[in-house]
Structure formats: structure tokens, C-alpha cells
mmCIF file of C-alpha atoms in Angstrom:
data_model
loop_
_atom_site.group_PDB
_atom_site.id
_atom_site.type_symbol
_atom_site.label_atom_id
_atom_site.label_comp_id
_atom_site.label_asym_id
_atom_site.label_seq_id
_atom_site.Cartn_x
_atom_site.Cartn_y
_atom_site.Cartn_z
ATOM 1 C CA MET O 1 0.000 0.000 0.000
ATOM 2 C CA PHE O 2 1.342 3.462 -0.796
ATOM 3 C CA THR O 3 0.321 7.091 -0.729
ATOM 4 C CA VAL O 4 0.649 9.491 -3.647
ATOM 5 C CA THR O 5 1.161 13.143 -2.848
ATOM 6 C CA GLY O 6 1.798 16.220 -4.957
ATOM 7 C CA GLU O 7 -0.004 17.881 -7.836
ATOM 8 C CA PHE O 8 -0.463 16.560 -11.353
ATOM 9 C CA PRO O 9 -1.130 19.540 -13.684
ATOM 10 C CA HIS O 10 -1.558 17.242 -16.673
ATOM 11 C CA LEU O 11 -4.585 15.693 -14.968
ATOM 12 C CA GLU O 12 -6.382 18.992 -14.339
ATOM 13 C CA ARG O 13 -9.939 19.193 -15.651
ATOM 14 C CA LYS O 14 -10.286 21.015 -18.944
ATOM 15 C CA GLU O 15 -13.261 22.895 -20.250
ATOM 16 C CA PRO O 16 -15.217 20.783 -22.773
ATOM 17 C CA ILE O 17 -14.706 21.766 -26.388
ATOM 18 C CA MET O 18 -17.676 23.561 -27.905
ATOM 19 C CA ARG O 19 -18.495 22.348 -31.401
ATOM 20 C CA ALA O 20 -19.812 24.641 -34.139
ATOM 21 C CA LEU O 21 -21.085 22.765 -37.169
ATOM 22 C CA ALA O 22 -21.682 24.544 -40.484
ATOM 23 C CA ILE O 23 -23.766 22.953 -43.237
ATOM 24 C CA ARG O 24 -22.203 24.132 -46.497
ATOM 25 C CA HIS O 25 -23.852 23.877 -49.931
ATOM 26 C CA VAL O 26 -21.177 25.505 -52.114
ATOM 27 C CA ALA O 27 -17.460 25.276 -51.355
ATOM 28 C CA PHE O 28 -16.800 29.024 -51.422
ATOM 29 C CA GLU O 29 -19.907 29.943 -49.422
ATOM 30 C CA ASP O 30 -18.424 29.051 -46.045
ATOM 31 C CA LEU O 31 -18.466 30.851 -42.691
ATOM 32 C CA GLY O 32 -16.115 33.493 -44.063
ATOM 33 C CA LEU O 33 -15.852 36.436 -41.679
ATOM 34 C CA LEU O 34 -17.699 34.524 -38.965
ATOM 35 C CA GLU O 35 -15.329 31.560 -38.700
ATOM 36 C CA GLN O 36 -12.498 33.265 -36.829
ATOM 37 C CA ILE O 37 -14.996 34.919 -34.501
ATOM 38 C CA LEU O 38 -16.287 31.481 -33.526
ATOM 39 C CA ARG O 39 -12.778 30.101 -33.097
ATOM 40 C CA ASP O 40 -11.829 33.062 -30.909
ATOM 41 C CA ARG O 41 -14.823 32.254 -28.693
ATOM 42 C CA GLY O 42 -13.563 28.696 -28.168
ATOM 43 C CA TYR O 43 -15.581 26.834 -30.795
ATOM 44 C CA GLN O 44 -14.134 23.985 -32.804
ATOM 45 C CA VAL O 45 -15.470 24.609 -36.321
ATOM 46 C CA GLU O 46 -16.516 21.701 -38.519
ATOM 47 C CA TYR O 47 -18.170 21.576 -41.932
ATOM 48 C CA LEU O 48 -20.790 19.207 -43.279
ATOM 49 C CA ASP O 49 -20.883 19.419 -47.077
ATOM 50 C CA ALA O 50 -24.480 18.849 -48.158
ATOM 51 C CA GLY O 51 -24.799 16.346 -50.976
ATOM 52 C CA VAL O 52 -21.405 14.885 -50.120
ATOM 53 C CA ASP O 53 -21.590 14.153 -46.399
ATOM 54 C CA ALA O 54 -24.575 12.428 -44.870
ATOM 55 C CA VAL O 55 -26.876 14.800 -42.986
ATOM 56 C CA ASP O 56 -26.435 12.842 -39.781
ATOM 57 C CA HIS O 57 -29.243 13.578 -37.303
ATOM 58 C CA ASP O 58 -27.177 13.211 -34.141
ATOM 59 C CA ARG O 59 -24.228 15.177 -35.490
ATOM 60 C CA VAL O 60 -26.466 18.114 -36.413
ATOM 61 C CA VAL O 61 -28.722 18.101 -33.366
ATOM 62 C CA ASP O 62 -25.905 17.557 -30.880
ATOM 63 C CA ALA O 63 -23.728 20.434 -32.132
ATOM 64 C CA ASP O 64 -23.357 23.239 -29.611
ATOM 65 C CA LEU O 65 -24.000 25.706 -32.426
ATOM 66 C CA LEU O 66 -25.258 25.138 -35.955
ATOM 67 C CA ALA O 67 -24.872 27.444 -38.946
ATOM 68 C CA VAL O 68 -26.716 26.611 -42.171
ATOM 69 C CA LEU O 69 -25.137 28.453 -45.087
ATOM 70 C CA GLY O 70 -26.265 29.665 -48.499
ATOM 71 C CA GLY O 71 -26.384 28.211 -51.985
ATOM 72 C CA PRO O 72 -27.884 28.759 -55.455
ATOM 73 C CA ILE O 73 -30.790 26.317 -55.025
ATOM 74 C CA GLY O 74 -34.170 26.662 -53.365
ATOM 75 C CA ILE O 75 -36.058 24.584 -50.838
ATOM 76 C CA TYR O 76 -38.557 23.720 -53.588
ATOM 77 C CA ASP O 77 -35.728 21.994 -55.538
ATOM 78 C CA VAL O 78 -35.955 18.912 -53.342
ATOM 79 C CA ALA O 79 -36.828 16.624 -56.282
ATOM 80 C CA ASN O 80 -33.476 17.476 -57.862
ATOM 81 C CA TYR O 81 -31.553 17.802 -54.589
ATOM 82 C CA PRO O 82 -33.023 15.242 -52.161
ATOM 83 C CA PHE O 83 -30.586 16.126 -49.367
ATOM 84 C CA LEU O 84 -32.645 19.297 -48.810
ATOM 85 C CA ALA O 85 -35.389 17.162 -47.252
ATOM 86 C CA ASP O 86 -32.835 15.630 -44.890
ATOM 87 C CA GLU O 87 -31.738 19.108 -43.890
ATOM 88 C CA TRP O 88 -35.124 20.546 -43.071
ATOM 89 C CA HIS O 89 -36.187 17.417 -41.177
ATOM 90 C CA VAL O 90 -33.138 17.544 -38.938
ATOM 91 C CA LEU O 91 -33.514 21.313 -38.631
ATOM 92 C CA ALA O 92 -37.077 20.828 -37.429
ATOM 93 C CA ALA O 93 -35.783 18.470 -34.744
ATOM 94 C CA ARG O 94 -33.055 20.885 -33.690
ATOM 95 C CA LEU O 95 -35.260 23.977 -33.708
ATOM 96 C CA SER O 96 -37.909 22.187 -31.648
ATOM 97 C CA LYS O 97 -35.244 21.978 -28.920
ATOM 98 C CA ASN O 98 -34.492 25.710 -29.262
ATOM 99 C CA LEU O 99 -30.788 25.025 -29.810
ATOM 100 C CA PRO O 100 -28.469 27.808 -31.055
ATOM 101 C CA THR O 101 -28.952 27.945 -34.822
ATOM 102 C CA LEU O 102 -27.936 30.524 -37.406
ATOM 103 C CA GLY O 103 -29.215 30.442 -40.970
ATOM 104 C CA ILE O 104 -27.850 32.524 -43.836
ATOM 105 C CA CYS O 105 -29.667 32.944 -47.178
ATOM 106 C CA LEU O 106 -30.678 29.386 -48.199
ATOM 107 C CA GLY O 107 -29.968 28.368 -44.612
ATOM 108 C CA ALA O 108 -32.496 30.890 -43.289
ATOM 109 C CA GLN O 109 -35.028 29.703 -45.872
ATOM 110 C CA LEU O 110 -34.533 26.089 -44.752
ATOM 111 C CA MET O 111 -35.011 27.169 -41.148
ATOM 112 C CA ALA O 112 -38.177 29.100 -42.010
ATOM 113 C CA HIS O 113 -39.544 26.069 -43.873
ATOM 114 C CA ALA O 114 -38.712 23.815 -40.919
ATOM 115 C CA LEU O 115 -40.649 26.270 -38.733
ATOM 116 C CA ARG O 116 -43.659 25.919 -41.086
ATOM 117 C CA ALA O 117 -43.330 29.354 -42.689
ATOM 118 C CA SER O 118 -43.874 29.855 -46.431
ATOM 119 C CA VAL O 119 -40.781 30.033 -48.657
ATOM 120 C CA GLY O 120 -40.671 30.562 -52.416
ATOM 121 C CA PRO O 121 -39.377 32.583 -55.362
ATOM 122 C CA ALA O 122 -39.575 36.361 -55.124
ATOM 123 C CA VAL O 123 -40.726 38.529 -58.021
ATOM 124 C CA HIS O 124 -37.153 39.680 -58.592
ATOM 125 C CA LYS O 125 -33.586 39.108 -57.405
ATOM 126 C CA GLU O 126 -31.617 41.321 -55.058
ATOM 127 C CA ILE O 127 -27.876 41.139 -55.802
ATOM 128 C CA GLY O 128 -25.227 43.621 -54.686
ATOM 129 C CA TYR O 129 -24.099 45.615 -51.684
ATOM 130 C CA GLY O 130 -26.542 47.717 -49.717
ATOM 131 C CA PRO O 131 -27.786 48.311 -46.160
ATOM 132 C CA VAL O 132 -30.850 46.822 -44.548
ATOM 133 C CA ASP O 133 -33.416 48.904 -42.714
ATOM 134 C CA LEU O 134 -33.819 47.890 -39.098
ATOM 135 C CA THR O 135 -37.376 47.631 -37.810
ATOM 136 C CA GLU O 136 -38.349 48.696 -34.304
ATOM 137 C CA ALA O 137 -37.692 45.115 -33.188
ATOM 138 C CA GLY O 138 -34.380 45.195 -35.026
ATOM 139 C CA GLN O 139 -33.237 48.243 -33.103
ATOM 140 C CA GLU O 140 -33.515 46.121 -29.951
ATOM 141 C CA SER O 141 -31.962 43.002 -31.468
ATOM 142 C CA VAL O 142 -28.429 41.774 -32.115
ATOM 143 C CA LEU O 143 -28.729 43.314 -35.589
ATOM 144 C CA ALA O 144 -28.721 46.782 -34.035
ATOM 145 C CA ALA O 145 -24.926 46.485 -34.171
ATOM 146 C CA LEU O 146 -25.207 46.379 -37.978
ATOM 147 C CA GLY O 147 -26.388 49.971 -38.197
ATOM 148 C CA GLU O 148 -26.336 51.215 -41.792
ATOM 149 C CA THR O 149 -23.430 49.034 -42.912
ATOM 150 C CA PRO O 150 -23.830 47.769 -46.494
ATOM 151 C CA VAL O 151 -24.043 43.975 -46.594
ATOM 152 C CA LEU O 152 -23.956 41.637 -49.579
ATOM 153 C CA HIS O 153 -27.369 40.655 -50.928
ATOM 154 C CA TRP O 154 -27.601 37.671 -53.243
ATOM 155 C CA HIS O 155 -31.057 36.124 -53.248
ATOM 156 C CA GLY O 156 -34.058 35.453 -55.424
ATOM 157 C CA ASP O 157 -36.178 33.546 -52.899
ATOM 158 C CA GLU O 158 -37.933 34.895 -49.839
ATOM 159 C CA PHE O 159 -39.481 33.580 -46.626
ATOM 160 C CA GLU O 160 -42.393 34.563 -44.447
ATOM 161 C CA ILE O 161 -41.689 35.245 -40.790
ATOM 162 C CA PRO O 162 -42.310 32.063 -38.733
ATOM 163 C CA ASP O 163 -44.932 32.153 -35.997
ATOM 164 C CA GLY O 164 -43.405 33.371 -32.759
ATOM 165 C CA ALA O 165 -40.476 35.128 -34.451
ATOM 166 C CA VAL O 166 -39.795 38.852 -34.791
ATOM 167 C CA ARG O 167 -38.857 40.670 -38.005
ATOM 168 C CA PRO O 168 -35.752 42.776 -37.327
ATOM 169 C CA ALA O 169 -34.749 43.902 -40.831
ATOM 170 C CA GLU O 170 -36.161 44.739 -44.245
ATOM 171 C CA THR O 171 -35.340 46.292 -47.603
ATOM 172 C CA ARG O 172 -37.712 47.837 -50.103
ATOM 173 C CA GLY O 173 -37.721 44.757 -52.332
ATOM 174 C CA PHE O 174 -37.512 42.129 -49.585
ATOM 175 C CA PRO O 175 -39.578 43.056 -46.516
ATOM 176 C CA ASN O 176 -38.393 39.979 -44.604
ATOM 177 C CA GLN O 177 -34.607 40.208 -44.418
ATOM 178 C CA ALA O 178 -34.281 38.372 -41.111
ATOM 179 C CA PHE O 179 -36.154 36.644 -38.328
ATOM 180 C CA GLN O 180 -35.279 35.881 -34.733
ATOM 181 C CA MET O 181 -36.902 33.615 -32.157
ATOM 182 C CA GLY O 182 -35.563 34.365 -28.697
ATOM 183 C CA PRO O 183 -31.798 34.516 -28.220
ATOM 184 C CA ASN O 184 -30.977 31.213 -29.919
ATOM 185 C CA ILE O 185 -32.549 31.169 -33.378
ATOM 186 C CA LEU O 186 -31.516 33.711 -36.018
ATOM 187 C CA GLY O 187 -32.176 33.648 -39.755
ATOM 188 C CA LEU O 188 -30.584 36.155 -42.152
ATOM 189 C CA GLN O 189 -31.563 36.587 -45.787
ATOM 190 C CA PHE O 190 -28.479 38.717 -46.464
ATOM 191 C CA LEU O 191 -24.827 37.615 -46.430
ATOM 192 C CA LEU O 192 -23.062 38.887 -43.345
ATOM 193 C CA GLU O 193 -20.117 36.534 -43.785
ATOM 194 C CA ALA O 194 -18.893 37.327 -47.329
ATOM 195 C CA GLN O 195 -15.216 38.274 -47.513
ATOM 196 C CA ALA O 196 -14.197 40.984 -49.962
ATOM 197 C CA HIS O 197 -10.904 39.363 -50.928
ATOM 198 C CA ARG O 198 -12.803 36.251 -52.061
ATOM 199 C CA ILE O 199 -15.567 37.988 -53.995
ATOM 200 C CA GLU O 200 -14.146 36.737 -57.298
ATOM 201 C CA GLN O 201 -15.145 33.199 -56.287
ATOM 202 C CA TRP O 202 -18.734 34.395 -55.986
ATOM 203 C CA LEU O 203 -18.598 36.163 -59.332
ATOM 204 C CA VAL O 204 -17.229 33.095 -61.106
ATOM 205 C CA GLY O 205 -19.297 30.527 -59.232
ATOM 206 C CA HIS O 206 -22.561 32.393 -59.860
ATOM 207 C CA SER O 207 -21.705 33.791 -63.316
ATOM 208 C CA VAL O 208 -24.734 32.216 -64.997
ATOM 209 C CA GLU O 209 -27.111 33.681 -62.414
ATOM 210 C CA LEU O 210 -25.499 37.126 -62.741
ATOM 211 C CA ALA O 211 -25.858 37.069 -66.504
ATOM 212 C CA ALA O 212 -29.493 35.959 -66.312
ATOM 213 C CA ALA O 213 -30.253 38.729 -63.805
ATOM 214 C CA GLY O 214 -28.449 41.365 -65.854
ATOM 215 C CA VAL O 215 -25.999 42.133 -63.032
ATOM 216 C CA ILE O 216 -22.588 43.400 -64.144
ATOM 217 C CA PRO O 217 -19.812 41.627 -62.170
ATOM 218 C CA ARG O 218 -17.454 44.608 -62.162
ATOM 219 C CA ILE O 219 -19.964 46.606 -60.089
ATOM 220 C CA ILE O 220 -19.876 44.047 -57.289
ATOM 221 C CA ARG O 221 -16.109 43.601 -57.712
ATOM 222 C CA ALA O 222 -15.558 47.330 -57.275
ATOM 223 C CA ALA O 223 -17.889 47.630 -54.277
ATOM 224 C CA ALA O 224 -16.420 44.729 -52.284
ATOM 225 C CA PRO O 225 -13.155 46.388 -51.154
ATOM 226 C CA VAL O 226 -14.921 49.685 -50.473
ATOM 227 C CA HIS O 227 -17.137 48.063 -47.842
ATOM 228 C CA ALA O 228 -14.675 45.400 -46.630
ATOM 229 C CA ALA O 229 -13.459 46.977 -43.386
ATOM 230 C CA GLU O 230 -16.880 48.261 -42.335
ATOM 231 C CA LEU O 231 -18.593 44.954 -43.079
ATOM 232 C CA SER O 232 -15.917 42.965 -41.253
ATOM 233 C CA GLU O 233 -16.398 45.096 -38.140
ATOM 234 C CA ALA O 234 -20.181 44.916 -38.393
ATOM 235 C CA ALA O 235 -20.054 41.125 -38.732
ATOM 236 C CA ARG O 236 -17.874 40.969 -35.621
ATOM 237 C CA ARG O 237 -20.279 43.158 -33.642
ATOM 238 C CA VAL O 238 -23.401 41.259 -34.697
ATOM 239 C CA MET O 239 -21.894 37.807 -34.158
ATOM 240 C CA THR O 240 -20.410 38.823 -30.804
ATOM 241 C CA ALA O 241 -23.760 40.186 -29.661
ATOM 242 C CA TRP O 242 -25.522 36.975 -30.689
ATOM 243 C CA LEU O 243 -22.964 34.765 -28.939
ATOM 244 C CA ASP O 244 -23.112 36.949 -25.830
ATOM 245 C CA ASN O 245 -26.891 36.563 -25.742
ATOM 246 C CA LEU O 246 -26.565 32.777 -26.077
ATOM 247 C CA GLU O 247 -24.313 32.704 -23.030
ATOM 248 C CA GLU O 248 -26.612 34.930 -20.994
ATOM 249 C CA ALA O 249 -29.553 32.670 -21.853
ATOM 250 C CA GLY O 250 -27.602 29.530 -20.976
ATOM 251 C CA GLU O 251 -27.741 28.562 -24.697
ATOM 252 C CA THR O 252 -31.123 26.899 -24.248
ATOM 253 C CA GLY O 253 -33.213 29.793 -22.989
ATOM 254 C CA GLY O 254 -36.882 29.931 -23.883
ATOM 255 C CA VAL O 255 -38.138 31.316 -27.165
#
């Protein structure tokens, strides 16, 4: 029999790793400006590539934070892209638990559909840099940190606001630019994450859509660096405010 004394620093308890999972539909439409913010807050960032990786129920629902990103397809394209059904089914399960979930563009539309709100094609597309107008609810939301900063718009579909959610932002052509349910669930129609130095990937990857919409690539190319610093700071403020609110609500606070 023997007695062990002394301290063993290598056996000290460590904080559990928080896992942020991003569902990505197009390789260049990733977390962009938001990724380093998450890493700086202690999240381990992982990607699930829709259509390549299985939309595993447990992996998605068990993530500490989920971000569902954009893409050039719509939720009504499920016959051609069956993985969309897998996404909204698992989103419905996750959202029913009120777990921290961020949706951007297509991601927000998938979230709205999972919350039983109407989603479909708009009468026109909105592509290019411009601000959103904050509603009264928006002035009191995490989007208040956005102010009048121009963000990148790139959408031709729109969603209705889900029951129980507030409408924090609008533009003249798209009255529903965002929705929020409590501190944990946030859907954004606009692209808060787009990085100016990678805008050429967007212009090449969506060249057919730009041509069909009559949008001249050089206009977006020229605008990107002009708004880069302001948008980067705005993205940091908005994301930080949202993450702060998650922590204050214990990450599973009521809707």
C-alpha cells in the first residue's frame, strides 16, 4: 500500500470543447468572416458538405451551435436535390429543442420552412451591396450592431416570418430580411459573412445567375473592397452580440 502526494497539472480538468457545425452547400460559401470569430470564442469549427456528407441527425442536433449556409438552389428543388429534405427534417428536430442555430440565405429559408413558414421565389432578385433597414424590433436586437453598414445581398427567394419570431430587418424589395426567435434562433436573408478578398469566387461561381439577372460583375467587384473593413467590423459586432446573448440565456433559454 502506498500514498501518492503532490499535484499533477496534466490531470487537471479542462473545459469541454464547444463544437460549431456549419452545413455548407457551395465550397466558397463558407463561414467566411464569422469563422475566426467562432474560433476566438472557443468553438471547434466543422463543416458538413451537403450532398457529399450524410446529414447525420445526431451530429447536427448535438452540435453546440449550428450554422446553415447559403447556396444557389431553393427549398422547392428537393426533387433534384433530395438532401434538402434531410436538412429541413433535422432542422425541425433541432429547432424544436431551441438550440443555437444561425441560418444565412438558403440556410435561413430552410429554417423558415422547418418552422412551417412559407418560402418561395420572389418577383425579382436582389444582388449587390446595400444596407438593410432595421425595424423597431431590429433596433432592440443583435442586428442593431449592424447599423447602416452595407451587406452583400444575393437572393431570389424569400421567406415569411415564422410564428413566434420577430422581423428585425427589411429592404424595399424584400420586406423579410431576417427573423429571430428568442436569443438562440436567427435567420438572415443577407450575407453577413462574405469576404471581400474572395468575392471573385462568388462572381465566377454564380456567373450564370449574374448574366441571367443582368448584373454586371465589375460593379460588385468594385464595391467589395470599399465596404470590406466596415462589413468585417459589423459582422464581428453582430456575431459577438448573438454569442453573448446565447451565453446569458444559458444557450437553451426559452423562445
